[in-house]
Short mmCIF file of C-alpha atoms and ligand atoms in Angstrom, two decimals:
data_model
loop_
_atom_site.label_atom_id
_atom_site.label_comp_id
_atom_site.label_asym_id
_atom_site.label_seq_id
_atom_site.Cartn_x
_atom_site.Cartn_y
_atom_site.Cartn_z
CA MET A 1 -10.54 -12.80 2.66
CA SER A 2 -11.48 -15.82 4.47
CA SER A 3 -8.63 -18.20 4.38
CA LEU A 4 -12.43 -20.36 3.73
CA HIS A 5 -13.21 -18.84 1.22
CA SER A 6 -12.36 -20.36 -2.30
CA ILE A 7 -11.41 -18.96 -5.48
CA ARG A 8 -13.87 -18.14 -8.04
CA PRO A 9 -13.96 -16.95 -11.57
CA TRP A 10 -15.56 -13.21 -9.87
CA ARG A 11 -13.31 -13.25 -7.47
CA GLN A 12 -10.60 -13.54 -9.31
CA ILE A 13 -8.34 -10.39 -11.09
CA ASP A 14 -6.10 -10.57 -14.09
CA ARG A 15 -3.69 -8.16 -13.47
CA ARG A 16 -1.77 -6.22 -16.04
CA LYS A 17 1.42 -8.00 -17.13
CA SER A 18 4.45 -5.75 -15.81
CA ARG A 19 7.97 -6.23 -15.72
CA GLN A 20 9.88 -7.11 -12.72
CA ILE A 21 12.01 -4.31 -11.12
CA MET A 22 13.43 -5.01 -7.93
CA VAL A 23 13.63 -1.94 -5.16
CA GLY A 24 16.40 -3.60 -3.01
CA ASN A 25 15.15 -6.42 -2.00
CA VAL A 26 11.42 -6.36 -2.87
CA PRO A 27 10.45 -6.76 -6.42
CA VAL A 28 8.35 -4.91 -7.76
CA GLY A 29 5.83 -5.67 -11.04
CA GLY A 30 5.65 -8.73 -12.63
CA ASP A 31 4.04 -11.81 -10.37
CA ALA A 32 4.68 -10.45 -7.22
CA PRO A 33 2.61 -9.38 -4.49
CA ILE A 34 1.39 -5.63 -4.38
CA THR A 35 3.23 -4.07 -2.53
CA VAL A 36 2.72 -0.66 0.20
CA GLN A 37 3.81 1.86 0.87
CA THR A 38 4.20 5.06 3.00
CA MET A 39 6.40 8.34 3.53
CA THR A 40 7.76 9.52 6.71
CA ASN A 41 6.57 12.69 7.87
CA THR A 42 8.51 13.52 10.22
CA ASP A 43 12.22 16.47 9.51
CA SER A 44 14.84 14.28 7.87
CA SER A 45 17.80 15.15 9.39
CA ASP A 46 16.37 13.78 12.58
CA VAL A 47 17.86 10.30 12.35
CA ALA A 48 16.48 8.88 15.21
CA ALA A 49 12.79 10.92 14.64
CA THR A 50 13.04 9.41 11.14
CA VAL A 51 14.24 5.74 11.94
CA ALA A 52 11.09 5.29 14.78
CA GLN A 53 8.33 6.87 11.72
CA VAL A 54 9.96 3.85 9.56
CA GLN A 55 10.05 0.72 11.86
CA ALA A 56 6.15 2.03 13.67
CA CYS A 57 5.08 1.68 9.45
CA ALA A 58 7.05 -1.51 8.62
CA GLU A 59 5.60 -3.36 12.13
CA ALA A 60 2.03 -2.31 10.33
CA GLY A 61 2.71 -3.89 7.31
CA ALA A 62 4.98 -1.37 4.78
CA ASP A 63 7.24 -3.40 2.37
CA ILE A 64 8.49 0.16 1.23
CA VAL A 65 8.75 3.71 3.28
CA ARG A 66 10.10 7.24 1.61
CA VAL A 67 11.67 9.91 2.71
CA SER A 68 12.19 13.24 1.98
CA THR A 69 15.47 14.41 1.70
CA PRO A 70 14.82 18.24 0.69
CA ASP A 71 18.48 19.04 1.69
CA GLU A 72 22.31 18.13 2.24
CA SER A 73 21.34 17.26 5.67
CA SER A 74 18.65 15.17 4.55
CA THR A 75 20.88 13.17 2.46
CA LYS A 76 23.70 13.18 4.99
CA ALA A 77 21.04 11.77 7.68
CA LEU A 78 20.19 9.15 4.97
CA ARG A 79 23.03 7.17 5.65
CA GLU A 80 22.19 6.39 8.89
CA ILE A 81 18.34 6.36 7.83
CA VAL A 82 18.61 3.14 5.36
CA LYS A 83 21.02 1.22 7.89
CA GLU A 84 19.06 1.51 10.52
CA SER A 85 15.47 0.71 8.28
CA PRO A 86 14.03 -2.63 7.90
CA VAL A 87 13.27 -1.95 5.19
CA PRO A 88 13.68 -0.56 1.83
CA ILE A 89 13.97 3.03 1.63
CA VAL A 90 13.17 5.70 -1.80
CA ALA A 91 14.43 9.23 -1.20
CA ASP A 92 11.82 11.67 -2.90
CA ILE A 93 13.95 14.66 -4.77
CA HIS A 94 11.79 17.06 -5.55
CA PHE A 95 14.41 20.46 -7.46
CA HIS A 96 18.29 19.50 -6.90
CA TYR A 97 19.51 16.78 -9.24
CA LYS A 98 22.66 16.44 -6.86
CA ARG A 99 19.93 15.52 -3.82
CA ALA A 100 19.41 12.51 -6.00
CA ILE A 101 23.33 12.48 -6.17
CA GLU A 102 23.92 12.44 -3.10
CA ALA A 103 20.58 9.60 -2.11
CA ALA A 104 21.95 7.20 -4.34
CA GLU A 105 25.68 7.37 -3.00
CA ALA A 106 23.61 7.16 0.25
CA GLY A 107 22.40 3.93 -0.18
CA ALA A 108 18.82 5.06 -0.61
CA ALA A 109 16.66 1.34 -2.73
CA CYS A 110 14.91 3.59 -4.87
CA LEU A 111 15.61 7.39 -6.29
CA ARG A 112 12.01 9.16 -7.00
CA ILE A 113 12.23 12.26 -9.15
CA ASN A 114 9.23 13.96 -10.37
CA PRO A 115 10.81 14.59 -13.74
CA GLY A 116 8.75 18.42 -14.10
CA ASN A 117 11.29 19.46 -11.71
CA ILE A 118 13.97 18.24 -11.94
CA GLY A 119 15.80 19.73 -15.05
CA ASP A 120 16.87 19.05 -18.44
CA ALA A 121 17.58 16.37 -19.78
CA SER A 122 22.30 17.06 -18.86
CA ARG A 123 20.88 16.70 -15.43
CA VAL A 124 18.41 13.28 -15.30
CA ARG A 125 20.96 11.51 -17.38
CA GLU A 126 23.53 12.57 -14.17
CA VAL A 127 20.63 11.15 -11.84
CA ILE A 128 21.03 7.90 -14.49
CA LYS A 129 24.96 7.49 -13.58
CA ALA A 130 24.23 7.48 -9.56
CA ALA A 131 21.26 5.25 -9.52
CA LYS A 132 23.35 2.75 -11.81
CA ASP A 133 26.41 3.36 -9.92
CA HIS A 134 24.88 2.34 -6.94
CA GLY A 135 21.96 0.28 -7.61
CA CYS A 136 19.04 1.77 -7.33
CA SER A 137 15.79 1.84 -9.35
CA ILE A 138 13.93 4.72 -9.85
CA ARG A 139 10.09 6.29 -9.62
CA ILE A 140 9.50 8.51 -12.66
CA GLY A 141 6.61 10.66 -10.36
CA VAL A 142 4.55 12.57 -13.23
CA ASN A 143 2.14 14.75 -11.19
CA ALA A 144 -0.58 16.80 -12.80
CA GLY A 145 0.29 19.57 -10.46
CA SER A 146 3.94 20.29 -11.61
CA LEU A 147 3.36 19.39 -15.11
CA GLU A 148 6.41 20.67 -17.89
CA LYS A 149 5.85 24.25 -18.97
CA HIS A 150 5.99 22.80 -22.51
CA LEU A 151 3.93 20.06 -21.93
CA LEU A 152 1.41 23.02 -20.39
CA ASP A 153 1.41 25.52 -22.52
CA LYS A 154 0.76 22.33 -25.35
CA TYR A 155 -2.00 21.67 -23.17
CA ALA A 156 -3.43 24.49 -21.72
CA GLU A 157 -3.95 22.50 -18.13
CA PRO A 158 -2.94 19.22 -16.63
CA CYS A 159 -4.63 16.16 -18.94
CA PRO A 160 -4.04 12.67 -19.13
CA GLU A 161 -2.63 13.20 -22.32
CA ALA A 162 -0.16 15.53 -21.10
CA MET A 163 0.55 13.12 -18.06
CA ILE A 164 1.44 10.45 -20.15
CA GLU A 165 3.04 12.72 -22.42
CA SER A 166 5.76 13.65 -19.88
CA GLY A 167 5.69 10.06 -18.61
CA MET A 168 6.44 8.76 -21.73
CA ASP A 169 9.47 11.51 -22.42
CA HIS A 170 10.84 10.03 -19.49
CA ILE A 171 10.91 7.04 -20.23
CA ARG A 172 12.26 7.84 -23.12
CA ILE A 173 15.38 9.62 -21.12
CA LEU A 174 16.22 6.34 -19.53
CA GLN A 175 15.77 4.00 -21.94
CA ASP A 176 18.20 5.68 -24.22
CA ASN A 177 20.70 6.20 -21.15
CA ASP A 178 20.22 1.98 -21.39
CA PHE A 179 18.49 2.43 -17.89
CA HIS A 180 15.67 -0.54 -17.74
CA GLU A 181 15.26 -0.26 -13.37
CA PHE A 182 12.01 1.37 -13.66
CA LYS A 183 8.31 2.39 -12.52
CA ILE A 184 6.54 4.86 -13.26
CA SER A 185 3.70 7.17 -11.22
CA CYS A 186 1.11 9.30 -12.57
CA LYS A 187 -0.94 10.37 -9.91
CA ALA A 188 -3.07 13.69 -9.44
CA SER A 189 -5.95 14.68 -6.40
CA ASP A 190 -9.07 14.61 -9.27
CA VAL A 191 -9.62 10.59 -9.43
CA PHE A 192 -10.61 10.54 -12.91
CA LEU A 193 -7.91 12.45 -14.09
CA ALA A 194 -5.49 10.28 -12.57
CA ALA A 195 -7.20 7.48 -13.92
CA ALA A 196 -7.33 8.03 -16.99
CA ALA A 197 -3.23 9.33 -17.46
CA TYR A 198 -2.82 5.37 -15.12
CA GLN A 199 -5.19 4.12 -17.90
CA GLY A 200 -3.27 5.27 -20.98
CA LEU A 201 0.58 4.49 -19.65
CA ALA A 202 -0.71 1.12 -18.97
CA GLU A 203 -1.42 0.53 -22.25
CA ILE A 204 1.45 1.55 -23.81
CA THR A 205 4.69 1.00 -21.02
CA ASP A 206 5.22 -2.57 -19.92
CA ALA A 207 6.92 -0.67 -16.93
CA PRO A 208 5.75 -1.08 -13.26
CA ILE A 209 3.71 1.05 -11.94
CA HIS A 210 3.77 3.48 -8.91
CA LEU A 211 -0.56 3.88 -8.02
CA GLY A 212 -1.52 7.07 -5.80
CA ILE A 213 -4.18 9.56 -5.80
CA THR A 214 -1.90 12.53 -4.19
CA GLU A 215 -3.21 15.30 -1.47
CA ALA A 216 -6.21 12.62 -0.86
CA GLY A 217 -7.37 14.50 2.22
CA GLY A 218 -7.67 13.54 5.54
CA LEU A 219 -7.93 10.07 7.02
CA THR A 220 -11.76 9.78 6.18
CA SER A 221 -11.67 12.13 3.53
CA GLY A 222 -8.84 10.49 1.94
CA THR A 223 -9.13 6.94 2.63
CA ILE A 224 -13.11 6.99 0.16
CA LYS A 225 -10.99 8.67 -2.84
CA SER A 226 -7.84 6.60 -2.50
CA ALA A 227 -10.22 3.72 -2.38
CA ILE A 228 -12.21 4.89 -5.33
CA GLY A 229 -9.75 5.91 -7.34
CA LEU A 230 -6.86 3.23 -6.35
CA GLY A 231 -9.51 0.65 -6.57
CA ASN A 232 -10.99 1.33 -9.77
CA LEU A 233 -7.87 0.96 -11.29
CA LEU A 234 -6.44 -1.93 -8.94
CA TRP A 235 -9.78 -3.78 -9.98
CA SER A 236 -8.93 -3.65 -13.54
CA GLY A 237 -5.72 -5.42 -13.00
CA ILE A 238 -3.52 -2.37 -12.75
CA GLY A 239 -0.95 -1.48 -10.38
CA ASP A 240 2.11 -2.60 -8.87
CA THR A 241 2.78 -1.25 -5.81
CA ILE A 242 0.78 1.76 -3.39
CA ARG A 243 0.95 4.96 -1.39
CA VAL A 244 -2.42 6.16 0.36
CA SER A 245 -1.22 9.69 0.77
CA LEU A 246 -3.61 11.07 3.47
CA SER A 247 -3.32 14.19 5.52
CA ALA A 248 -2.93 12.20 8.26
CA ASP A 249 -0.33 9.13 10.16
CA PRO A 250 1.73 7.52 7.82
CA VAL A 251 0.50 3.89 9.64
CA GLU A 252 -2.46 5.22 8.73
CA GLU A 253 -2.18 5.42 4.96
CA VAL A 254 -0.29 1.58 5.44
CA LYS A 255 -3.85 0.49 6.92
CA VAL A 256 -5.22 2.35 4.19
CA GLY A 257 -3.36 0.68 1.60
CA TYR A 258 -3.74 -3.05 3.01
CA GLU A 259 -7.43 -2.45 3.59
CA ILE A 260 -7.69 -1.63 -0.16
CA LEU A 261 -5.71 -4.95 -1.03
CA LYS A 262 -7.77 -7.28 1.04
CA SER A 263 -10.95 -5.80 0.01
CA LEU A 264 -10.48 -6.98 -3.84
CA GLY A 265 -8.54 -10.44 -2.33
CA LEU A 266 -4.89 -8.99 -4.02
CA ARG A 267 -2.73 -9.02 -0.43
CA HIS A 268 -4.03 -10.45 2.69
CA ARG A 269 -2.74 -10.19 5.80
CA GLY A 270 -4.08 -9.94 10.12
CA VAL A 271 -7.13 -10.18 10.48
CA ASN A 272 -10.50 -9.46 8.20
CA ILE A 273 -12.86 -8.46 10.62
CA ILE A 274 -16.35 -8.63 9.68
CA SER A 275 -18.94 -6.57 11.80
CA CYS A 276 -22.23 -5.75 11.55
CA PRO A 277 -23.13 -1.53 12.23
CA SER A 278 -25.01 -2.69 15.03
CA CYS A 279 -28.75 -1.58 16.27
CA ALA A 280 -31.64 -2.24 18.63
CA ARG A 281 -31.43 -6.16 17.84
CA GLN A 282 -27.67 -6.37 18.41
CA GLY A 283 -27.08 -8.60 21.97
CA PHE A 284 -24.12 -6.85 23.02
CA ASP A 285 -22.41 -3.35 22.08
CA VAL A 286 -20.86 -4.61 18.78
CA ILE A 287 -19.15 -1.59 17.67
CA LYS A 288 -17.24 -0.81 21.60
CA THR A 289 -16.19 -4.83 20.93
CA VAL A 290 -14.95 -4.36 17.57
CA GLU A 291 -13.19 -1.42 18.58
CA ALA A 292 -11.88 -3.29 21.39
CA LEU A 293 -10.78 -6.36 18.86
CA GLU A 294 -9.31 -3.93 16.24
CA LYS A 295 -6.64 -3.19 18.64
CA ARG A 296 -5.77 -6.59 20.47
CA LEU A 297 -5.39 -8.05 17.35
CA GLU A 298 -2.95 -5.48 15.47
CA HIS A 299 -0.03 -8.74 16.57
CA ILE A 300 -1.74 -11.06 14.23
CA ARG A 301 -0.32 -11.33 10.46
CA THR A 302 -1.80 -14.93 9.41
CA PRO A 303 -4.72 -13.55 6.95
CA MET A 304 -7.28 -14.70 8.51
CA SER A 305 -11.14 -13.76 8.77
CA LEU A 306 -13.34 -12.59 12.38
CA SER A 307 -16.83 -12.01 11.73
CA ILE A 308 -18.62 -10.82 14.55
CA ILE A 309 -22.44 -10.42 14.54
CA GLY A 310 -24.71 -8.27 16.75
CA CYS A 311 -27.88 -10.50 16.29
CA VAL A 312 -28.91 -13.77 14.70
CA VAL A 313 -29.92 -12.08 11.68
CA ASN A 314 -26.84 -12.38 10.19
CA GLY A 315 -24.54 -13.57 12.04
CA PRO A 316 -24.84 -18.09 12.02
CA GLY A 317 -24.58 -16.89 7.71
CA GLU A 318 -21.62 -15.24 7.82
CA ALA A 319 -19.90 -16.97 10.91
CA LEU A 320 -20.18 -19.50 8.01
CA MET A 321 -16.97 -18.56 5.82
CA THR A 322 -15.24 -17.25 8.64
CA ASP A 323 -11.90 -18.66 10.81
CA VAL A 324 -13.44 -17.78 13.99
CA GLY A 325 -17.11 -15.86 14.82
CA PHE A 326 -19.34 -14.58 17.27
CA THR A 327 -23.10 -14.07 17.33
CA GLY A 328 -25.21 -12.74 20.07
CA GLY A 329 -27.33 -13.95 21.02
CA GLY A 330 -29.77 -13.35 24.29
CA ALA A 331 -29.48 -13.40 28.55
CA GLY A 332 -26.34 -12.14 27.70
CA SER A 333 -24.33 -14.65 25.59
CA GLY A 334 -23.87 -15.81 22.27
CA MET A 335 -22.94 -18.43 20.08
CA VAL A 336 -18.93 -19.34 18.98
CA TYR A 337 -18.42 -20.53 15.29
CA LEU A 338 -15.05 -22.40 14.74
CA ALA A 339 -13.87 -22.78 11.38
CA GLY A 340 -17.30 -22.20 9.74
CA LYS A 341 -18.83 -24.03 11.93
CA GLN A 342 -21.37 -23.99 15.00
CA SER A 343 -19.07 -24.64 18.41
CA HIS A 344 -19.96 -23.63 21.59
CA LYS A 345 -21.98 -21.14 24.41
CA LEU A 346 -20.22 -17.92 25.23
CA SER A 347 -20.80 -14.96 27.74
CA ASN A 348 -20.88 -11.26 26.91
CA ASP A 349 -18.55 -10.34 29.49
CA GLN A 350 -15.34 -12.99 28.57
CA MET A 351 -16.26 -12.15 24.61
CA VAL A 352 -12.98 -9.92 24.12
CA GLU A 353 -9.64 -12.61 25.82
CA HIS A 354 -11.61 -15.57 24.38
CA ILE A 355 -12.20 -14.21 21.45
CA VAL A 356 -8.31 -13.25 21.47
CA GLU A 357 -7.53 -16.44 22.12
CA GLN A 358 -9.50 -18.95 19.54
CA VAL A 359 -8.09 -16.09 16.76
CA GLU A 360 -4.28 -16.87 17.88
CA LYS A 361 -5.00 -20.75 18.03
CA ARG A 362 -6.62 -20.03 15.03
CA ALA A 363 -3.67 -17.70 13.55
CA ALA A 364 -0.94 -20.93 14.68
CA GLU A 365 -3.15 -23.39 13.09
CA ILE A 366 -3.33 -21.39 9.92
CA GLU A 367 0.40 -20.90 10.34
CA ALA A 368 0.96 -24.97 10.72
CA THR A 369 -1.08 -25.74 7.51
CA GLN A 370 0.57 -23.84 5.59
CA SER A 371 4.03 -24.89 6.64
CA GLU A 372 3.10 -28.51 6.11
CA ALA A 373 1.85 -27.85 3.17
CA ALA A 374 5.71 -25.67 2.22
CA GLU A 375 7.56 -28.86 2.90
S1 SF4 B 401 -26.83 -8.42 12.50
FE1 SF4 B 401 -28.79 -8.02 14.13
S2 SF4 B 401 -27.66 -6.72 15.84
FE2 SF4 B 401 -26.16 -6.17 13.75
S3 SF4 B 401 -27.47 -4.43 12.93
FE3 SF4 B 401 -27.91 -6.59 12.60
S4 SF4 B 401 -30.00 -6.75 12.78
FE4 SF4 B 401 -29.10 -5.69 13.96
#
């Protein structure tokens, strides 16, 4: 959203009221901003490679990063990873409850357990004790692909009712053990199944909700599937933290996560570029320019907007609603707009450099205004 856009009732999303928990020093739920998570895909026992990926994800804006800990060597490495990570680390546990205990001891901020495959209630209880002893929160991670056998027998197939029952059974175990620092997810690769399960859970628990469409696919297909599934839930107010699952670099997951939240005005970070698809009317090469600007503006974190429009059909109108705008004209030049007002002519061959300068300047102005207001 542009910093020029005013808040309108039709642009507002009423978020579901959830309890707030802490994942390390990051609040999740309540009125905390919706956080963006991702997961490393390095060998977790390779500390240097995993830390480098965690740092790259944090640089891209990840608030929380999950690391898979399938064996003892990875829970051992976790201690170092946690120490060097700029963001809280969630340990991802499957099958072996002992890995959860080791991860808690190693300093994980949160343990993600899949109740369907962690074992019986006594094992879950041991995990809860370790979480309490080491100040970890827990994510109950229900997944349509790994529901408990008795629920599959009861419901015959993965369905929202089975997923909700699995989630609530495990919420009960945590609550019976006086453990309340938990959030819950109920992921499925089918958007209808995931959405129905999340909607059902959101009605009967006040636990913070971690949203995700699991195994969503590659960069393009997975982005679209996630935007539809998560977008629908977020738009209806459900979701306190999100992870986009892509068969792609985790940094891409973070970028997509932010774009989904930015589209709904739920989180603002960096430059929101509004650009036209281009056509025969374009006064400059829109596609190449936008590609260059996206790269050159990656370092800007201040929420702001930039319109890059090929011609005067839509350019001036869009520029009125953005912090910085450029509209193609004719004869090798176009018009620059600043803070919604027509400012000066600019030759096409200087545009990338000049627009980067203008965006940096505007970002500094917005920052200064915000810190003055905070004083
Ligand atoms: S704004 Fe102009 S250049 Fe861009 S797609 Fe529309 S008509 Fe074509």
